[in-house]
mmCIF file of N, CA and C in Angstrom:
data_model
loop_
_atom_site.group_PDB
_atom_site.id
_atom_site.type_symbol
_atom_site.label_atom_id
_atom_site.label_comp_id
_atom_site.label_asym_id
_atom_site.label_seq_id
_atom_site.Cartn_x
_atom_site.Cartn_y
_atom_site.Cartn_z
ATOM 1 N N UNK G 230 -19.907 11.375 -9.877
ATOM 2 C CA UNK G 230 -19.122 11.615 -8.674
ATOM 3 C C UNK G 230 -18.801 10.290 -7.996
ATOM 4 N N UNK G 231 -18.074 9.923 -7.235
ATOM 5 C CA UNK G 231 -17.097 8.868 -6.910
ATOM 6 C C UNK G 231 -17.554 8.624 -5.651
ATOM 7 N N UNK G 232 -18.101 7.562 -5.412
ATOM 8 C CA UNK G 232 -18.666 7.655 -3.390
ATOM 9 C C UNK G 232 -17.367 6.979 -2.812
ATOM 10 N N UNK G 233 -16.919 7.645 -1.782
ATOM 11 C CA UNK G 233 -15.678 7.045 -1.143
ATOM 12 C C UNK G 233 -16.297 6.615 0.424
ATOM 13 N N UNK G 234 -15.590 5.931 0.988
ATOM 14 C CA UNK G 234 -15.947 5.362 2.703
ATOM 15 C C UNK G 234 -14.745 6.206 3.189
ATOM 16 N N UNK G 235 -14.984 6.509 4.321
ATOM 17 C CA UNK G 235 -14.025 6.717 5.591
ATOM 18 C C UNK G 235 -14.354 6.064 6.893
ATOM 19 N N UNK G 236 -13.232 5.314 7.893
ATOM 20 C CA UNK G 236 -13.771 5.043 8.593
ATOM 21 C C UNK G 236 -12.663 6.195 10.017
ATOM 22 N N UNK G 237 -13.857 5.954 11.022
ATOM 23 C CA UNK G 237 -13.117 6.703 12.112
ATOM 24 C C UNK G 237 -12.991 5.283 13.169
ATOM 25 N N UNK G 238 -11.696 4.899 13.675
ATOM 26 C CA UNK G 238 -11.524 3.394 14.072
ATOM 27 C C UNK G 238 -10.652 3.891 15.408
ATOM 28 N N UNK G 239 -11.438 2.853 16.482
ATOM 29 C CA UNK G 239 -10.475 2.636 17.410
ATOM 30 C C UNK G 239 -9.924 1.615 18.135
ATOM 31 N N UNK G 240 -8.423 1.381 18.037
ATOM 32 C CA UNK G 240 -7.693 0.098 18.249
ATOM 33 C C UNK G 240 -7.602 0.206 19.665
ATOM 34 N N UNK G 241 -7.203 -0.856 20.173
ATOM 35 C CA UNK G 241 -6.622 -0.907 22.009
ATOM 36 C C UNK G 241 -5.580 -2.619 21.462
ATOM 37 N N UNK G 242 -4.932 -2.559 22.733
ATOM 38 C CA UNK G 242 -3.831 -3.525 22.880
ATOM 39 C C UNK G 242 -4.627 -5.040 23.562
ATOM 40 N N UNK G 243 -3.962 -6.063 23.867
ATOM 41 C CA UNK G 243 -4.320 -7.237 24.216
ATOM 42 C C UNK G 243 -5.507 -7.061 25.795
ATOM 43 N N UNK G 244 -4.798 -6.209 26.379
ATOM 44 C CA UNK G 244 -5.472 -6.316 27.696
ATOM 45 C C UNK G 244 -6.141 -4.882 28.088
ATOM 46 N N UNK G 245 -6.545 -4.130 26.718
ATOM 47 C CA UNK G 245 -7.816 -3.471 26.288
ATOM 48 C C UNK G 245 -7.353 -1.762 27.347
ATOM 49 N N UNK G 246 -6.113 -1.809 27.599
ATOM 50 C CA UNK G 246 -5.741 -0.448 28.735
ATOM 51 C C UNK G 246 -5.147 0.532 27.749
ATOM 52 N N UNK G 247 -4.958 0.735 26.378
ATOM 53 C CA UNK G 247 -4.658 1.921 25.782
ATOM 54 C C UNK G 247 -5.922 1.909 24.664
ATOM 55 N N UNK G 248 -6.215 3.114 24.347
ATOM 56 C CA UNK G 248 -7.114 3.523 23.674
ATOM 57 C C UNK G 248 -6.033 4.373 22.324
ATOM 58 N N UNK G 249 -6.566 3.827 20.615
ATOM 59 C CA UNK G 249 -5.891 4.760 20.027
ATOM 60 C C UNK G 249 -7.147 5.449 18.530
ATOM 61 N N UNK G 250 -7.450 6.293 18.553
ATOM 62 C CA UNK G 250 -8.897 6.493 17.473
ATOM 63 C C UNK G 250 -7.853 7.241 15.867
ATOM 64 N N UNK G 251 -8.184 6.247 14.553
ATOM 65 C CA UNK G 251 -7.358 6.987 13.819
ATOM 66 C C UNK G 251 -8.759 7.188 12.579
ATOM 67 N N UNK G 252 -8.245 7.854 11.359
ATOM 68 C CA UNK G 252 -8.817 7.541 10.235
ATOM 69 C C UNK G 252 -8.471 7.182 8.878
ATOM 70 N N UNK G 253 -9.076 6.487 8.533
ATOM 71 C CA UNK G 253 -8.791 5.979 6.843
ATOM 72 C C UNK G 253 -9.679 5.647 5.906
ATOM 73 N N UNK G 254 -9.556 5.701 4.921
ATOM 74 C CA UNK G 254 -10.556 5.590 3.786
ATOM 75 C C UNK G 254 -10.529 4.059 3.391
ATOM 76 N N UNK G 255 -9.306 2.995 3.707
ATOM 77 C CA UNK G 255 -9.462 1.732 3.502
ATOM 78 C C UNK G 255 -8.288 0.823 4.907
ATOM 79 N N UNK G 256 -10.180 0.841 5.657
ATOM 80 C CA UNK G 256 -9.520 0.364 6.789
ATOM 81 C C UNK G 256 -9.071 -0.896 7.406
ATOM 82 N N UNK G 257 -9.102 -2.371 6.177
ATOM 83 C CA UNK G 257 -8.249 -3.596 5.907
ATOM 84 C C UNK G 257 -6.887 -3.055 5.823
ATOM 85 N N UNK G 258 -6.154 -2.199 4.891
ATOM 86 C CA UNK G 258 -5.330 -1.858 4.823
ATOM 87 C C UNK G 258 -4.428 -1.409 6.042
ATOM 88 N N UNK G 259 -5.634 -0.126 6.208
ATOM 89 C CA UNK G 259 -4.894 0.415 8.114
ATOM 90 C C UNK G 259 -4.106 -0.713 9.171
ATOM 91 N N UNK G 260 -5.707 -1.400 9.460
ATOM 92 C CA UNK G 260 -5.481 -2.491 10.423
ATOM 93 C C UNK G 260 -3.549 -3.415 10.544
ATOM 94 N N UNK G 261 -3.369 -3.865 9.099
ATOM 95 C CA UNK G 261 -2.341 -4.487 8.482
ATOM 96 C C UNK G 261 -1.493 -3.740 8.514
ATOM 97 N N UNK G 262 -1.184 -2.036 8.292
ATOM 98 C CA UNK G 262 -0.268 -1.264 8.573
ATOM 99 C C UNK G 262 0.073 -1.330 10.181
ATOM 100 N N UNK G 263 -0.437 -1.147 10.834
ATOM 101 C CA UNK G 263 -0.514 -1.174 12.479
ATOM 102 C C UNK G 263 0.106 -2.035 13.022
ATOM 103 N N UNK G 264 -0.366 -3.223 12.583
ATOM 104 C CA UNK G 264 0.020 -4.569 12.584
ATOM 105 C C UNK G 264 1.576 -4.898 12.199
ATOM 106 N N UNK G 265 1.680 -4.388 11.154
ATOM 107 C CA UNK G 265 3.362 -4.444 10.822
ATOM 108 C C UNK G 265 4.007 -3.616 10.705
ATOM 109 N N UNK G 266 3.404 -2.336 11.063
ATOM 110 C CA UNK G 266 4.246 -1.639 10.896
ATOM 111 C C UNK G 266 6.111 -1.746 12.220
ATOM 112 N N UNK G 267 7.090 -1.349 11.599
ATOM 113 C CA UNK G 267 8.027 -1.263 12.602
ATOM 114 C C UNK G 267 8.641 0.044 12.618
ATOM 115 N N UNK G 268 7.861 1.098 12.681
ATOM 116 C CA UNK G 268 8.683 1.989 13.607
ATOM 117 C C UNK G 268 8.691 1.851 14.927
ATOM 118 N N UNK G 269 9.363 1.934 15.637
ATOM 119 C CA UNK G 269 9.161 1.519 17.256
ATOM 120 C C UNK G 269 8.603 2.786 17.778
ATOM 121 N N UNK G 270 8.525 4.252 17.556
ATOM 122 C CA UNK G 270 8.419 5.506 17.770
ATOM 123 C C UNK G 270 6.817 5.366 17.477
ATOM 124 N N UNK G 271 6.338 4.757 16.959
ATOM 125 C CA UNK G 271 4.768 4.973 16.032
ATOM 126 C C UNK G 271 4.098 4.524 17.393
ATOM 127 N N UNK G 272 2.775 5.413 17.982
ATOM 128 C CA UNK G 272 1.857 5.083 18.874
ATOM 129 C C UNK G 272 1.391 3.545 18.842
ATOM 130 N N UNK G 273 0.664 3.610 17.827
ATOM 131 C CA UNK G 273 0.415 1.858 17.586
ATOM 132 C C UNK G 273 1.263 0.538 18.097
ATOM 133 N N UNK G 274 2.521 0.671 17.980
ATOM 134 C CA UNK G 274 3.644 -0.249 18.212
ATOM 135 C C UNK G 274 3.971 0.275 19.468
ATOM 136 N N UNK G 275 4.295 1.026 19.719
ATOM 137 C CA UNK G 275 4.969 0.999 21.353
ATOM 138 C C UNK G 275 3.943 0.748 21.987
ATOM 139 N N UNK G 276 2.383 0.923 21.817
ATOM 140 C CA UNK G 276 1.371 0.435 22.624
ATOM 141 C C UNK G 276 0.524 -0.655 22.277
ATOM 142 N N UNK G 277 1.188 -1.466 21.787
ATOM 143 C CA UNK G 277 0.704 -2.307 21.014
ATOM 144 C C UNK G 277 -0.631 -2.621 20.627
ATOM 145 N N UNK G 278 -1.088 -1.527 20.517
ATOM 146 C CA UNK G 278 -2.760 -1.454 19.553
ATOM 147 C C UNK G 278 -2.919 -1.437 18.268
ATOM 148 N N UNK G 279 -3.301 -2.911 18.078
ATOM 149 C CA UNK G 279 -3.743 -3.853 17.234
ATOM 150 C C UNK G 279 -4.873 -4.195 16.768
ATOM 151 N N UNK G 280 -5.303 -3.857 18.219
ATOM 152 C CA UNK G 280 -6.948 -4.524 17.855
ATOM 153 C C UNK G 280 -8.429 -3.662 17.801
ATOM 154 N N UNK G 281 -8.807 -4.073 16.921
ATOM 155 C CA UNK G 281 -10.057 -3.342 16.519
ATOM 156 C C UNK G 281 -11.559 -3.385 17.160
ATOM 157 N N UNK G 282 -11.471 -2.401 17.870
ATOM 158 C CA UNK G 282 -13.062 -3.032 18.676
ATOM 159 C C UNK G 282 -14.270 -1.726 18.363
ATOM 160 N N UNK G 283 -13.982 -0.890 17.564
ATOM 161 C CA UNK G 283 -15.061 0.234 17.190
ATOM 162 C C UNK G 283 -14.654 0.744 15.997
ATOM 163 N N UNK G 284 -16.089 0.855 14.539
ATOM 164 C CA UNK G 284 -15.719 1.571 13.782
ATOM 165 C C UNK G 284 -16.760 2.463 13.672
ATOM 166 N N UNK G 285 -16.848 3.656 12.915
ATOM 167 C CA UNK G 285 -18.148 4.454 12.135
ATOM 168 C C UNK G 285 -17.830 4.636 10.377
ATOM 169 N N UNK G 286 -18.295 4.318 9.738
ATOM 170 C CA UNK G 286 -18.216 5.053 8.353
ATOM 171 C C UNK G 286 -19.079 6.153 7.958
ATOM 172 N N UNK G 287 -18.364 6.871 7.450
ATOM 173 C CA UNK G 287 -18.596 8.149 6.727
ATOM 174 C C UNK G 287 -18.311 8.293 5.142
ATOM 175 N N UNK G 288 -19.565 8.946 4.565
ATOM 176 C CA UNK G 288 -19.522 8.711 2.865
ATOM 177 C C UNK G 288 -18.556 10.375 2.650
ATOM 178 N N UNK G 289 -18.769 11.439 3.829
ATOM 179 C CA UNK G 289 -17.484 12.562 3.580
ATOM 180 C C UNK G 289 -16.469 12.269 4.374
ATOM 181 N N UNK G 290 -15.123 12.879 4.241
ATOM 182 C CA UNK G 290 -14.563 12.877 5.054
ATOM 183 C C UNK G 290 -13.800 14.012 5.656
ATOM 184 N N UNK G 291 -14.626 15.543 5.410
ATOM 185 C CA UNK G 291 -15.271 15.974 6.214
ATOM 186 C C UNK G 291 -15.627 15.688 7.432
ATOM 187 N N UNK G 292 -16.926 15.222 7.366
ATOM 188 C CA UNK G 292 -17.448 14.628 8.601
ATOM 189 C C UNK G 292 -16.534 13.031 9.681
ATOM 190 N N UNK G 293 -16.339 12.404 8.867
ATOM 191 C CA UNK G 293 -14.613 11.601 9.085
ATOM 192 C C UNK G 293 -14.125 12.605 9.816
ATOM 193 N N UNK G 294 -13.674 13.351 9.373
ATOM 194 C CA UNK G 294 -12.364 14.088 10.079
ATOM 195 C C UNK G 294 -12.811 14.916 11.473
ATOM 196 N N UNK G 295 -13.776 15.278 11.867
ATOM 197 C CA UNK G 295 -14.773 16.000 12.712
ATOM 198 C C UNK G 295 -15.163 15.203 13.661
ATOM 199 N N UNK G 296 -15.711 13.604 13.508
ATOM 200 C CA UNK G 296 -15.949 13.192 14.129
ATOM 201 C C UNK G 296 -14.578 12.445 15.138
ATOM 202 N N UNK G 297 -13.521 12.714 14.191
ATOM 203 C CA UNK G 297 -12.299 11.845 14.970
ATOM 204 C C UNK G 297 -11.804 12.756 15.891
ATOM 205 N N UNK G 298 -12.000 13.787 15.210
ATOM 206 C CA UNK G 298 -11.678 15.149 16.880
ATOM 207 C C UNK G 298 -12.531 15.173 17.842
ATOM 208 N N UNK G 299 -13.691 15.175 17.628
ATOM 209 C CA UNK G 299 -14.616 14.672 18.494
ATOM 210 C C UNK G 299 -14.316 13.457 19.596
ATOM 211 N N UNK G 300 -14.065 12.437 19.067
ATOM 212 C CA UNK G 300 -13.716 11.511 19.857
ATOM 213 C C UNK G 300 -12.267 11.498 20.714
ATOM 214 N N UNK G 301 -11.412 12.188 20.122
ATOM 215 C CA UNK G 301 -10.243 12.637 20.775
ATOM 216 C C UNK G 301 -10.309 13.265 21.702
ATOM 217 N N UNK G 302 -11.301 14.304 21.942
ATOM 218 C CA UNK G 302 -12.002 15.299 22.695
ATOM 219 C C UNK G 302 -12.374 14.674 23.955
ATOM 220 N N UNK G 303 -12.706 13.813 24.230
ATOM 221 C CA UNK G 303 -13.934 12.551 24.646
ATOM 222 C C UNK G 303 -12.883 12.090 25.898
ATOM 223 N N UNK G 304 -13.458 12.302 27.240
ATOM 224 C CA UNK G 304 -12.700 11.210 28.292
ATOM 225 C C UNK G 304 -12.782 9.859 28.090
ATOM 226 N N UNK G 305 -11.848 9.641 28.762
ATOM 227 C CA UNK G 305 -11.771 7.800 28.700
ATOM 228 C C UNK G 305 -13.332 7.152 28.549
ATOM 229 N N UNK G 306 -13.709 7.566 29.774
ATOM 230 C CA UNK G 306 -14.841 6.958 30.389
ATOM 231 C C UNK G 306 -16.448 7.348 29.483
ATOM 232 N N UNK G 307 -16.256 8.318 28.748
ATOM 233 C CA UNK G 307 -17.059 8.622 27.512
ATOM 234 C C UNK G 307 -16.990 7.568 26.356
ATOM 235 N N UNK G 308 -15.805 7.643 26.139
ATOM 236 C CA UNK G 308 -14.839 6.614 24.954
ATOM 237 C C UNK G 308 -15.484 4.948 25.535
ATOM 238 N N UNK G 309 -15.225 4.780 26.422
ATOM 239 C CA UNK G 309 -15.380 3.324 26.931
ATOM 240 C C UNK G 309 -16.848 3.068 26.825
ATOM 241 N N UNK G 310 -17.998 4.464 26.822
ATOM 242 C CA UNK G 310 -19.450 4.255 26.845
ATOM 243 C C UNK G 310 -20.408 3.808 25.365
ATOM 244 N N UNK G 311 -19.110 4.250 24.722
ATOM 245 C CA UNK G 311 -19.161 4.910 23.294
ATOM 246 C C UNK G 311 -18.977 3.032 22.407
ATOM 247 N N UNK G 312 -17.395 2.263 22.694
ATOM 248 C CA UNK G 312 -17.510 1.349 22.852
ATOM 249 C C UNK G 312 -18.485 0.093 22.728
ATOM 250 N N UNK G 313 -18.652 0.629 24.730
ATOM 251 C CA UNK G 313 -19.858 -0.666 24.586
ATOM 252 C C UNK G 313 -21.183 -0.746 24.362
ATOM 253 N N UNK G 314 -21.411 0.200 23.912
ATOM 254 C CA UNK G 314 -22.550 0.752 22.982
ATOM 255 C C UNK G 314 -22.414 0.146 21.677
ATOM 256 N N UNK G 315 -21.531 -0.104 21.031
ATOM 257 C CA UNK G 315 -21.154 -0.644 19.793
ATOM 258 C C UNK G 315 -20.892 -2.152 19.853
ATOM 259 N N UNK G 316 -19.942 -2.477 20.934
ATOM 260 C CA UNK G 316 -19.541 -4.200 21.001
ATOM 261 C C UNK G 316 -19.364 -3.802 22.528
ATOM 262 N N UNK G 317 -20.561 -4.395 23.006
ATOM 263 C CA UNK G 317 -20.686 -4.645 24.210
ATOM 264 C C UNK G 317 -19.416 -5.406 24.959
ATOM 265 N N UNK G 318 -18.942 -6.843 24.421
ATOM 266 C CA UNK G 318 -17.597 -7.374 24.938
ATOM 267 C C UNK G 318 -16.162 -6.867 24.858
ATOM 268 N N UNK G 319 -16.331 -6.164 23.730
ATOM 269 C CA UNK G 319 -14.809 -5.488 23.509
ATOM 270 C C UNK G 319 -13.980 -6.432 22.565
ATOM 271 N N UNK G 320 -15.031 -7.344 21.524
ATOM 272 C CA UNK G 320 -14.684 -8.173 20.831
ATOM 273 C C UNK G 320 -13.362 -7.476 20.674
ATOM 274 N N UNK G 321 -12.253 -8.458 19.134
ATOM 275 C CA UNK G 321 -11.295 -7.672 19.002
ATOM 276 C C UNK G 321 -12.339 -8.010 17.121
ATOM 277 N N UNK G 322 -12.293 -6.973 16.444
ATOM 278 C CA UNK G 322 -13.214 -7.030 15.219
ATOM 279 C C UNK G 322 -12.210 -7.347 14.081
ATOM 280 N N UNK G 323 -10.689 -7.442 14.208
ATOM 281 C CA UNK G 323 -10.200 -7.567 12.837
ATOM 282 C C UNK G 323 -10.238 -7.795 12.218
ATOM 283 N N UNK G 324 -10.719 -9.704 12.219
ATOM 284 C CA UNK G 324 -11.531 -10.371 11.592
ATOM 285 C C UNK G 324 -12.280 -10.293 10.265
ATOM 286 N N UNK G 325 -13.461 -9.121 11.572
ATOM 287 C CA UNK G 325 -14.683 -9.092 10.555
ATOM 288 C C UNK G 325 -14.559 -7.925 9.761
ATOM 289 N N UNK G 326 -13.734 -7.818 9.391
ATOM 290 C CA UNK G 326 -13.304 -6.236 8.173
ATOM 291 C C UNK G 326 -12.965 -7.035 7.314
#
């Protein structure tokens, strides 16, 4: 059987005021889609969230997919607890993927 990753990721823009939580199974790739993508209509680009400051991996994605509703679910101020629980500064992580 084939072990796959999923990650459940959430980007924000330069000055950290939009929140966007997506998922993917190869999330170098994602990041770089986001990044260039040009539809102007696409959440990512009109809010320009780019940057990576929270991930989780998941070996189902199942549970991937559950947990990203979950977090969708989630007030801001949950989301933001959730965060700096993970990267206390709000690094931007692109980097380190």
């Amino acid at each position: 059987m084939r072990t796959h990753n999923y990650f459940v990721y959430i980007l924000t823009n330069k000055n950290k005021t939009t929140l966007y939580i997506g998922i993917t199974n190869d999330i170098k790739n994602r990041l770089y889609y986001h990044h260039n993508n040009d539809d102007k209509h696409a959440f990512t680009k009109k809010y320009n969230c780019f940057y990576l400051i929270y991930y989780e991996m998941f070996g189902n994605v199942n549970d991937a997919i559950a947990r990203e509703k979950q977090l969708k679910g989630w007030s801001r101020k949950k989301k933001e607890e959730l965060i700096y629980g993970f990267n206390k500064e709000w690094l931007f992580l692109n980097d380190e993927i």
